[in-house]
Coordinates of C-alpha atoms in Angstrom, one line a residue:
Chain A
X39 CA 96.6 105.5 101.9
X40 CA 98.8 102.6 101.1
X41 CA 99.0 100.0 103.8
X42 CA 101.3 97.0 104.2
X43 CA 99.1 94.4 102.6
X44 CA 100.5 93.2 99.3
X45 CA 97.5 92.8 97.0
X46 CA 99.4 91.9 93.8
X47 CA 102.7 90.1 93.8
X48 CA 104.5 89.6 90.5
X49 CA 107.7 87.6 90.5
X50 CA 109.9 87.1 87.5
X51 CA 106.9 86.9 85.2
X52 CA 107.6 85.9 81.7
X53 CA 105.3 85.2 78.7
X54 CA 106.4 83.9 75.4
X55 CA 103.8 83.6 72.6
X56 CA 104.1 80.5 70.6
X57 CA 107.3 80.0 68.7
X58 CA 108.2 83.7 68.9
X59 CA 111.7 83.8 70.5
X60 CA 111.3 87.2 72.0
X61 CA 109.2 87.2 75.2
X62 CA 106.2 89.6 75.3
X63 CA 106.8 90.0 79.0
X64 CA 110.3 89.4 80.2
X65 CA 111.0 88.6 83.9
X66 CA 109.1 91.4 85.4
X67 CA 108.6 91.7 89.2
X68 CA 106.7 94.2 91.2
X69 CA 104.4 94.4 94.3
X70 CA 101.3 96.5 94.6
X71 CA 99.9 97.3 98.0
X72 CA 96.3 98.0 99.1
X73 CA 95.4 101.6 98.5
X74 CA 97.8 102.1 95.6
X75 CA 96.7 103.3 92.2
X76 CA 99.3 102.0 89.8
X77 CA 99.6 103.4 86.3
X78 CA 101.0 101.1 83.7
X79 CA 102.6 103.1 80.9
X80 CA 104.6 102.1 77.8
X81 CA 104.4 102.0 74.0
X82 CA 102.0 99.7 72.2
X83 CA 103.2 96.1 72.3
X84 CA 105.3 96.7 75.4
X85 CA 103.6 94.0 77.3
X86 CA 101.0 95.9 79.4
X87 CA 98.0 94.0 78.2
X88 CA 99.7 90.7 78.3
X89 CA 100.6 91.3 82.0
X90 CA 97.1 92.2 82.8
X91 CA 95.7 89.2 81.0
X92 CA 98.0 87.0 83.1
X93 CA 96.8 88.7 86.3
X94 CA 93.2 87.9 85.5
X95 CA 94.1 84.3 84.5
X96 CA 93.0 84.7 80.9
X97 CA 96.6 83.7 79.9
X98 CA 99.1 81.6 81.7
X99 CA 102.7 82.8 82.3
X100 CA 105.4 80.9 80.6
X101 CA 107.5 81.1 83.7
X102 CA 107.5 83.1 87.0
X103 CA 104.4 83.6 89.1
X104 CA 101.8 86.1 90.1
X105 CA 99.4 86.3 93.1
X106 CA 96.4 88.4 93.6
X107 CA 95.1 88.7 97.2
X108 CA 97.5 85.9 98.1
X109 CA 96.2 83.5 95.5
X110 CA 98.3 82.2 92.6
X111 CA 96.7 83.3 89.4
X112 CA 97.5 80.0 87.8
X113 CA 97.2 77.4 90.5
X114 CA 94.3 79.1 92.4
X115 CA 92.8 81.0 89.5
X116 CA 89.1 80.9 90.6
X117 CA 90.0 82.3 94.1
X118 CA 92.2 85.0 92.5
X119 CA 89.5 85.9 90.0
X120 CA 87.0 86.4 92.8
X121 CA 89.2 89.2 94.2
X122 CA 89.4 91.0 90.8
X123 CA 87.2 93.4 88.9
X124 CA 88.5 93.5 85.3
X125 CA 87.8 95.7 82.3
X126 CA 89.6 94.7 79.1
X127 CA 90.6 97.1 76.3
X128 CA 87.7 98.4 74.2
X129 CA 85.1 97.4 76.8
X130 CA 83.6 94.2 75.2
X131 CA 80.1 93.9 76.5
X132 CA 77.0 91.9 75.3
X133 CA 75.3 94.5 73.2
X134 CA 72.0 92.7 73.0
X135 CA 71.4 93.0 76.7
X136 CA 70.1 95.9 78.8
X137 CA 72.4 97.3 81.4
X138 CA 70.4 95.8 84.2
X139 CA 70.2 92.4 82.5
X140 CA 74.0 92.5 82.0
X141 CA 74.6 93.3 85.7
X142 CA 72.2 90.6 86.6
X143 CA 74.1 88.1 84.5
X144 CA 77.5 89.1 86.0
X145 CA 76.0 88.9 89.5
X146 CA 74.6 85.4 88.8
X147 CA 77.9 84.1 87.5
X148 CA 79.7 85.7 90.4
X149 CA 77.2 84.1 92.7
X150 CA 76.2 87.4 94.4
X151 CA 73.1 86.5 96.5
X152 CA 69.9 88.1 95.1
X153 CA 69.3 89.8 98.4
X154 CA 72.6 91.6 98.1
X155 CA 72.3 92.3 94.4
X156 CA 69.9 95.2 94.8
X157 CA 72.2 97.1 97.1
X158 CA 75.2 96.4 94.9
X159 CA 73.4 97.6 91.8
X160 CA 72.4 100.7 93.6
X161 CA 75.9 101.3 94.7
X162 CA 77.6 100.9 91.4
X163 CA 74.9 102.7 89.5
X164 CA 75.5 105.7 91.7
X165 CA 79.3 105.5 91.5
X166 CA 79.3 105.1 87.8
X167 CA 76.3 107.4 87.2
X168 CA 74.4 104.9 85.1
X169 CA 71.2 104.9 87.2
X170 CA 69.2 106.6 84.4
X171 CA 70.1 104.0 81.7
X172 CA 69.7 100.7 83.5
X173 CA 66.9 99.8 81.1
X174 CA 68.8 100.7 77.9
X175 CA 70.3 98.2 75.5
X176 CA 74.1 98.3 75.9
X177 CA 74.5 98.4 72.1
X178 CA 72.6 101.7 71.9
X179 CA 74.7 103.5 74.5
X180 CA 77.5 106.0 73.7
X181 CA 81.1 104.9 74.2
X182 CA 81.3 106.9 77.4
X183 CA 78.3 105.2 78.9
X184 CA 79.5 101.8 77.8
X185 CA 82.7 102.5 79.6
X186 CA 80.9 103.3 82.8
X187 CA 78.8 100.1 82.4
X188 CA 82.1 98.2 82.0
X189 CA 83.4 99.8 85.2
X190 CA 80.1 99.1 87.0
X191 CA 80.4 95.4 86.0
X192 CA 83.9 95.3 87.4
X193 CA 82.9 96.9 90.7
X194 CA 79.7 94.9 91.1
X195 CA 81.1 92.3 93.6
X196 CA 83.0 95.0 95.5
X197 CA 86.4 93.6 94.5
X198 CA 89.7 94.3 96.3
X199 CA 91.6 94.7 93.1
X200 CA 90.6 96.6 90.0
X201 CA 92.4 95.9 86.7
X202 CA 91.6 98.2 83.8
X203 CA 93.2 98.1 80.4
X204 CA 93.2 101.6 78.8
X205 CA 89.9 102.6 80.5
X206 CA 90.0 106.2 79.1
X207 CA 91.0 105.5 75.5
X208 CA 88.6 106.9 72.9
X209 CA 86.6 109.0 75.4
X210 CA 86.0 112.8 75.3
X211 CA 87.7 115.0 77.9
X212 CA 84.6 115.1 80.2
X213 CA 84.2 111.4 80.1
X214 CA 87.8 110.9 80.9
X215 CA 87.5 113.1 84.0
X216 CA 84.5 111.1 85.1
X217 CA 86.2 107.7 84.7
X218 CA 89.3 109.1 86.4
X219 CA 87.3 110.2 89.4
X220 CA 85.7 106.8 89.7
X221 CA 89.2 105.2 89.7
X222 CA 90.5 107.7 92.2
X223 CA 87.6 107.2 94.6
X224 CA 87.9 103.4 94.4
X225 CA 91.7 103.6 94.8
X226 CA 91.4 105.3 98.2
X227 CA 90.9 102.0 99.9
X228 CA 91.4 99.3 97.2
X229 CA 94.1 98.5 94.7
X230 CA 94.0 99.6 91.1
X231 CA 96.2 98.8 88.1
X232 CA 95.4 100.6 84.9
X233 CA 97.2 101.1 81.7
X234 CA 97.2 104.3 79.6
X235 CA 98.8 106.2 76.8
X236 CA 97.9 109.5 78.2
X237 CA 100.8 110.6 80.4
X238 CA 99.3 113.5 82.2
X239 CA 96.7 111.1 83.3
X240 CA 99.1 109.1 85.5
X241 CA 100.2 112.3 87.0
X242 CA 96.7 113.1 88.1
X243 CA 95.4 109.7 89.0
X244 CA 98.2 107.5 90.1
X245 CA 100.3 107.2 93.2
X246 CA 102.8 105.2 91.4
X247 CA 103.9 104.6 87.8
X248 CA 105.5 101.6 86.2
X249 CA 107.0 102.3 82.8
X250 CA 107.3 99.1 80.7
X251 CA 109.1 98.8 77.4
X252 CA 109.9 95.8 75.3
X253 CA 108.5 93.5 78.0
X254 CA 110.7 94.9 80.8
X255 CA 110.2 97.4 83.6
X256 CA 112.3 100.4 82.9
X257 CA 110.9 102.7 85.5
X258 CA 109.0 102.3 88.8
X259 CA 108.4 105.5 90.8
X260 CA 105.9 108.1 91.8
X261 CA 104.9 110.5 89.0
X262 CA 107.0 113.3 90.5
X263 CA 110.0 111.2 91.1
X264 CA 109.8 110.1 87.4
X265 CA 110.2 113.7 86.3
X266 CA 113.2 114.2 88.6
X267 CA 114.9 111.1 87.2
X268 CA 115.2 112.7 83.8
X269 CA 116.3 116.0 85.2
X270 CA 119.1 114.2 87.1
X271 CA 120.3 112.5 84.0
X272 CA 119.8 115.2 81.4
X273 CA 119.2 118.5 83.1
X274 CA 116.1 120.7 83.1
X275 CA 114.2 121.9 80.1
X276 CA 112.6 125.3 80.2
X277 CA 110.1 126.9 78.0
X278 CA 111.1 130.6 77.7
X279 CA 109.2 133.3 75.8
X280 CA 110.5 136.8 75.2
X281 CA 108.5 139.7 73.7
X282 CA 109.2 143.3 72.8
X283 CA 110.1 143.2 69.1
X284 CA 112.4 141.2 66.9
X285 CA 115.6 143.1 67.8
X286 CA 115.0 142.7 71.6
X287 CA 114.1 139.1 71.2
X288 CA 117.2 138.2 69.3
X289 CA 119.4 140.2 71.7
X290 CA 117.8 138.4 74.6
X291 CA 118.5 135.1 72.9
X292 CA 122.1 136.0 72.3
X293 CA 122.4 137.0 76.0
X294 CA 120.9 133.6 77.0
X295 CA 123.5 131.8 74.9
X296 CA 126.3 133.3 77.0
X297 CA 124.8 132.1 80.3
X298 CA 126.8 129.2 81.7
X299 CA 124.6 126.2 82.2
X300 CA 122.5 126.7 79.1
X301 CA 123.4 123.9 76.7
X302 CA 120.8 124.4 74.0
X303 CA 118.3 126.9 72.7
X304 CA 115.7 125.8 70.2
X305 CA 112.6 127.5 68.8
X306 CA 109.6 125.9 70.5
X307 CA 106.0 125.5 69.5
X308 CA 103.3 123.9 71.6
X309 CA 101.7 121.0 69.9
X310 CA 98.7 122.2 67.9
X311 CA 99.6 125.9 68.3
X312 CA 101.1 128.4 65.9
X313 CA 104.7 129.2 65.9
X314 CA 105.5 132.3 68.0
X315 CA 108.9 133.9 67.2
X316 CA 110.0 134.6 70.8
X317 CA 109.4 131.1 72.2
X318 CA 112.3 128.8 72.9
X319 CA 113.1 125.5 74.5
X320 CA 116.1 126.0 76.7
X321 CA 118.1 122.9 77.8
X322 CA 120.2 123.3 80.9
X323 CA 123.1 121.3 82.4
X324 CA 122.4 118.8 85.1
X325 CA 122.0 120.5 88.5
X326 CA 122.0 124.0 87.2
X327 CA 119.1 126.4 87.8
X328 CA 119.4 129.2 85.3
X329 CA 116.0 130.9 85.8
X330 CA 117.5 134.0 87.4
X331 CA 120.0 134.4 84.5
X332 CA 117.2 134.1 82.0
X333 CA 115.5 137.0 83.7
X334 CA 118.7 139.0 83.6
X335 CA 119.3 138.2 80.0
X336 CA 115.9 139.6 79.1
X337 CA 116.4 142.7 81.2
X338 CA 119.8 143.3 79.6
X339 CA 118.3 143.1 76.1
X340 CA 115.4 145.3 77.0
X341 CA 113.0 142.4 76.1
X342 CA 110.0 141.4 78.2
X343 CA 110.0 138.0 79.7
X344 CA 106.6 136.5 79.2
X345 CA 107.1 133.0 80.3
X346 CA 109.5 130.7 82.1
X347 CA 108.2 127.3 82.8
X348 CA 109.4 123.7 83.1
X349 CA 108.7 121.7 80.0
X350 CA 106.0 119.0 80.8
X351 CA 108.5 116.3 81.5
X352 CA 106.5 113.1 81.5
X353 CA 106.4 112.6 77.7
X354 CA 110.2 113.0 77.7
X355 CA 110.7 110.7 80.6
X356 CA 108.6 108.2 78.8
X357 CA 110.5 108.6 75.5
X358 CA 113.8 108.6 77.3
X359 CA 113.0 105.4 79.3
X360 CA 111.4 103.4 76.5
X361 CA 114.2 104.0 74.0
X362 CA 116.4 101.0 73.3
X363 CA 119.4 100.9 75.6
X364 CA 122.0 101.5 72.8
X365 CA 120.2 104.7 71.8
X366 CA 120.3 105.9 75.4
X367 CA 124.0 105.3 75.7
X368 CA 124.6 107.6 72.7
X369 CA 122.3 110.3 73.9
Chain B
X173 CA 76.6 74.5 88.4
X174 CA 74.9 77.8 89.3
X175 CA 77.4 79.7 87.0
X176 CA 76.7 77.2 84.1
X177 CA 73.0 77.9 84.5
X178 CA 73.6 81.7 84.5
X179 CA 75.5 81.3 81.3
X180 CA 72.9 79.0 79.8
X181 CA 70.2 81.5 80.7
X182 CA 72.1 84.4 79.0
X183 CA 72.8 82.4 75.9
X184 CA 69.2 81.2 75.7
X185 CA 68.0 84.8 76.0
X186 CA 70.5 85.9 73.3
X187 CA 69.0 83.4 70.9
X188 CA 65.7 85.1 71.2
X189 CA 67.3 88.6 71.0
X190 CA 68.6 87.7 67.6
X191 CA 66.9 86.3 64.5
X192 CA 68.5 82.9 64.9
X193 CA 65.9 81.3 67.2
X194 CA 63.0 82.5 65.1
X195 CA 64.5 81.5 61.8
X196 CA 65.3 78.1 63.1
X197 CA 61.9 77.5 64.7
X198 CA 60.0 78.8 61.6
X199 CA 61.9 76.8 59.1
X200 CA 61.7 73.6 61.2
X201 CA 58.0 74.0 61.7
X202 CA 57.4 74.8 58.0
X203 CA 59.3 71.7 56.8
X204 CA 57.8 69.3 59.3
X205 CA 54.4 70.8 58.9
X206 CA 54.6 70.4 55.2
X207 CA 55.6 66.7 55.6
X208 CA 52.6 66.1 57.8
X209 CA 50.3 67.9 55.4
X210 CA 51.4 65.9 52.3
X211 CA 51.2 62.7 54.3
X212 CA 47.7 63.4 55.4
X213 CA 46.3 64.8 52.1
X214 CA 48.0 62.5 49.5
X215 CA 48.8 59.2 51.1
X216 CA 46.8 57.1 53.4
X217 CA 47.0 58.9 56.7
X218 CA 48.7 56.8 59.4
X219 CA 48.7 57.4 63.1
X220 CA 52.5 57.8 63.5
X221 CA 55.1 60.5 63.6
X222 CA 57.2 59.3 60.7
X223 CA 56.9 62.5 58.7
X224 CA 58.6 64.4 61.6
X225 CA 61.1 61.7 62.5
X226 CA 62.0 60.8 58.9
X227 CA 63.4 64.1 57.8
X228 CA 64.6 65.6 61.1
X229 CA 68.1 64.0 61.0
X230 CA 68.9 66.0 57.9
X231 CA 67.3 69.2 59.2
X232 CA 69.3 69.0 62.4
X233 CA 72.4 68.2 60.6
X234 CA 72.1 71.5 58.7
X235 CA 70.7 73.7 61.4
X236 CA 72.7 72.4 64.3
X237 CA 75.9 74.1 63.3
X238 CA 73.9 77.3 62.5
X239 CA 72.5 77.3 66.0
X240 CA 75.9 76.8 67.6
X241 CA 78.2 78.8 65.3
X242 CA 78.0 82.0 67.3
X243 CA 78.5 80.5 70.8
X244 CA 82.2 81.0 70.9
X245 CA 83.2 82.5 67.6
X246 CA 81.2 85.6 68.1
X247 CA 82.5 86.1 71.6
X248 CA 86.0 85.6 70.3
X249 CA 85.5 88.2 67.6
X250 CA 83.9 90.8 69.8
X251 CA 86.3 90.2 72.8
X252 CA 83.5 89.4 75.2
X253 CA 85.0 86.0 75.7
X254 CA 87.9 87.6 77.6
X255 CA 85.4 89.3 79.9
X256 CA 83.5 86.0 80.4
X257 CA 86.6 83.9 81.2
X258 CA 87.9 86.5 83.6
X259 CA 84.8 85.8 85.8
X260 CA 85.3 83.1 88.4
X261 CA 84.1 80.3 86.2
X262 CA 85.9 77.2 84.8
X263 CA 86.2 76.7 81.1
X264 CA 84.1 73.5 81.5
X265 CA 81.3 75.5 83.2
X266 CA 81.3 77.9 80.2
X267 CA 81.2 75.0 77.7
X268 CA 78.4 73.2 79.6
X269 CA 76.4 76.4 80.0
X270 CA 76.5 77.3 76.3
X271 CA 75.7 73.7 75.3
X272 CA 72.7 73.7 77.6
X273 CA 71.4 76.8 76.0
X274 CA 71.6 75.3 72.5
X275 CA 69.9 72.1 73.6
X276 CA 67.2 74.3 75.3
X277 CA 66.5 76.0 72.0
X278 CA 66.1 72.6 70.2
X279 CA 63.9 71.2 73.0
X280 CA 61.7 74.3 72.8
X281 CA 61.3 73.8 69.0
X282 CA 60.5 70.1 69.4
X283 CA 58.0 71.0 72.1
X284 CA 56.2 73.2 69.6
X285 CA 55.6 70.2 67.3
X286 CA 53.9 68.1 70.1
X287 CA 50.4 69.1 68.9
X288 CA 51.2 67.1 65.7
X289 CA 51.2 64.0 67.8
X290 CA 47.7 64.8 69.3
X291 CA 46.5 65.6 65.8
X292 CA 47.8 62.4 64.3
X293 CA 46.3 60.4 67.2
X294 CA 42.9 61.4 65.7
X295 CA 43.6 59.2 62.7
X296 CA 43.7 56.0 64.7
X297 CA 45.5 54.4 67.6
X298 CA 48.8 56.2 68.1
X299 CA 51.4 54.1 69.8
X300 CA 52.9 56.6 72.3
X301 CA 56.1 54.4 72.8
X302 CA 57.7 55.3 69.5
X303 CA 56.5 58.9 69.8
X304 CA 58.2 59.4 73.2
X305 CA 61.2 57.4 71.9
X306 CA 61.3 59.4 68.8
X307 CA 61.3 62.7 70.6
X308 CA 64.0 61.5 73.0
X309 CA 66.0 60.2 70.0
X310 CA 65.6 63.5 68.2
X311 CA 66.7 65.4 71.2
X312 CA 69.7 63.2 71.7
X313 CA 70.7 63.3 68.0
X314 CA 70.2 67.1 67.8
X315 CA 72.4 67.4 71.0
X316 CA 75.1 65.4 69.2
X317 CA 75.0 67.8 66.3
X318 CA 75.1 70.7 68.6
X319 CA 78.1 69.4 70.5
X320 CA 79.9 69.0 67.2
X321 CA 79.0 72.6 66.2
X322 CA 79.9 74.0 69.6
X323 CA 83.3 72.3 69.3
X324 CA 84.0 73.9 65.9
X325 CA 82.8 77.3 67.2
X326 CA 85.6 77.2 69.8
X327 CA 88.2 76.8 67.0
X328 CA 87.6 80.0 65.1
X329 CA 86.5 83.6 65.6
X330 CA 84.7 83.4 62.2
X331 CA 81.1 82.3 62.5
X332 CA 80.9 81.2 58.9
X333 CA 83.9 79.0 59.1
X334 CA 82.6 77.5 62.4
X335 CA 79.3 76.7 60.7
X336 CA 80.8 75.2 57.5
X337 CA 83.3 73.1 59.4
X338 CA 80.6 72.0 61.8
X339 CA 78.3 71.1 59.0
X340 CA 81.1 69.0 57.3
X341 CA 81.6 67.0 60.5
X342 CA 77.8 66.6 61.1
X343 CA 77.2 65.6 57.5
X344 CA 80.0 63.0 57.7
X345 CA 78.3 61.5 60.7
X346 CA 75.0 61.6 58.9
X347 CA 76.4 60.0 55.8
X348 CA 78.0 57.1 57.6
X349 CA 74.6 55.4 57.8
X350 CA 74.0 55.9 54.0
X351 CA 77.3 54.5 53.0
X352 CA 76.6 51.0 54.2
X353 CA 76.3 49.5 50.7
X354 CA 79.6 51.0 49.7
X355 CA 81.9 49.6 52.3
X356 CA 83.3 46.1 52.5
X357 CA 81.1 43.8 54.5
X358 CA 83.7 43.3 57.3
X359 CA 83.7 47.1 57.9
X360 CA 79.9 47.4 57.8
X361 CA 79.2 46.9 61.5
X362 CA 81.8 49.5 62.5
X363 CA 80.4 52.1 60.0
X364 CA 76.9 51.3 61.2
X365 CA 77.9 51.7 64.8
X366 CA 79.3 55.1 64.1
X367 CA 76.2 56.3 62.2
X368 CA 74.0 58.9 63.6
X369 CA 71.0 57.5 61.8
X370 CA 71.3 54.0 62.9
X371 CA 71.2 54.8 66.5
X372 CA 68.4 57.3 66.0
X373 CA 66.2 54.9 64.1
X374 CA 66.6 52.3 66.8
X375 CA 65.5 54.8 69.5
X376 CA 62.7 56.1 67.3
X377 CA 61.2 52.6 67.1
X378 CA 60.5 53.0 70.7
X379 CA 63.2 50.7 71.9
X380 CA 65.5 52.5 74.3
X381 CA 68.8 50.6 74.1
X382 CA 71.7 51.5 76.4
X383 CA 74.1 51.2 73.5
X384 CA 72.2 54.0 71.6
X385 CA 72.2 56.2 74.6
X386 CA 75.9 55.5 75.2
X387 CA 76.6 56.3 71.6
X388 CA 75.2 59.8 71.8
X389 CA 76.4 60.4 75.4
X390 CA 80.0 59.6 74.4
X391 CA 79.8 61.6 71.2
X392 CA 78.6 64.6 73.2
X393 CA 81.1 64.0 75.9
X394 CA 84.0 63.8 73.5
X395 CA 83.0 66.9 71.6
X396 CA 82.5 69.0 74.8
X397 CA 85.9 67.8 76.2
X398 CA 87.6 68.7 73.0
X399 CA 85.9 72.1 73.1
X400 CA 87.0 72.6 76.7
X401 CA 90.6 71.6 75.8
X402 CA 90.7 73.9 72.8
X403 CA 89.4 76.7 75.0
X404 CA 92.0 75.9 77.6
X405 CA 94.9 75.8 75.2
X406 CA 95.3 79.6 75.6
X407 CA 96.6 78.8 79.0
X408 CA 99.1 76.0 78.1
X409 CA 102.6 76.7 78.9

């Protein structure tokens, strides 16, 4: 569970690249406590990676400051780096080394005493399930395995903070679940920041989500709260499916249109599935729950109600929050 | 220090995991072996190491940048540099570690040619002073070329560009000594003082002069500091 210790403190952090007038990261501030798993979501180029690179001292902030474990990432960068395990995007590893050689190298640079090294390798090999492949060349491993080696490398010195840039991108669903479990397990006691494009992922893994867009934080809440934010602004969206023949379906639809609180009815198709005629996306007014009326409309039209469900809101939240402010004003 | 050694160890291992080390060692041994062979079979064999020391400046000038081209360029291209620099090491420790590995490779190659000296000693009295001086000079000179190559490797993620630019710098340093006749007399001492060859020849005679050591030490120092500064420029604000 989260305790009071602030592990990462970011204050008015700004990064401007070269002569580019628009900052890649623009005065962002947030704190992360021990025991929090923070998901960093946002479109490409929003500033997620830049923020992470500053936290691991690879880049310096143009202004503002950040501390990790109480150490300033610019002024006390070595101390800060000792607290962090880091895995950059695309898992760059030395492909000409075996897994064990690589871990040995990281241990030497991190000055882990040889006596402790064995126990640490055993621990990370177990957690990341790489024990079978310690002797394999990294270049010959599958992407999923490489990712786990990257995580093992980041966990080797038992860091207090784990920073992962898109740790699940390019993996198959089984591999994603494995990586997610490692993150969750670690996040029980330590601090994790990871970035992702996959929104359901933050719902499953994170205790908190920061939505970043155009270098600014546009949302900072728990995954459930984020869903609610949208409903409060825009009302609920329901997926409704009627069955029982064309006549019954269109009658039910007409009945639905008359319900007060229903603001829109659109045909709805799940991504990747075929269009089904009785399936609609129903928008409702803010604060109105029309699920009972939907049931009545179906009964009145002699149609069967096959489904009423809340439309997976996170993608919408994301799109809603990351739109430019002027678009949002018009919506 | 320990971290630099860890990096040096990894880099040194990487040389032998790739063809670079073997190509370099084989080519160097072939050329120097051929020089000894012709000296012994055609001329009047002399008990000295001139065949090795005569051509080595040019060989190192060409091969130095090839040995160092990947040190940073490759890590930049593959992204591993980011991983490396996120470890608790200073940029200077990384530069020194990688430089040490490259020097280690050259030292290993030179060590393999030591049997030539014992072989040549069979043709008469071999004066070991110039031999030891020659080896020291070779190592220093090679280190100078390597420092130049390492510096250009920090500048680009393209290994070919790193090698070509490195070679241009090295060749310029090499040429300085050959240009003596072309420059006005008042400039000659300066050009001579900058020349790689001049300082090498003086060490190779077996005379270890502080000025020669200082020349190489300062060249290596300047290149490594420029390399470190270039590496650090990502964190300028």
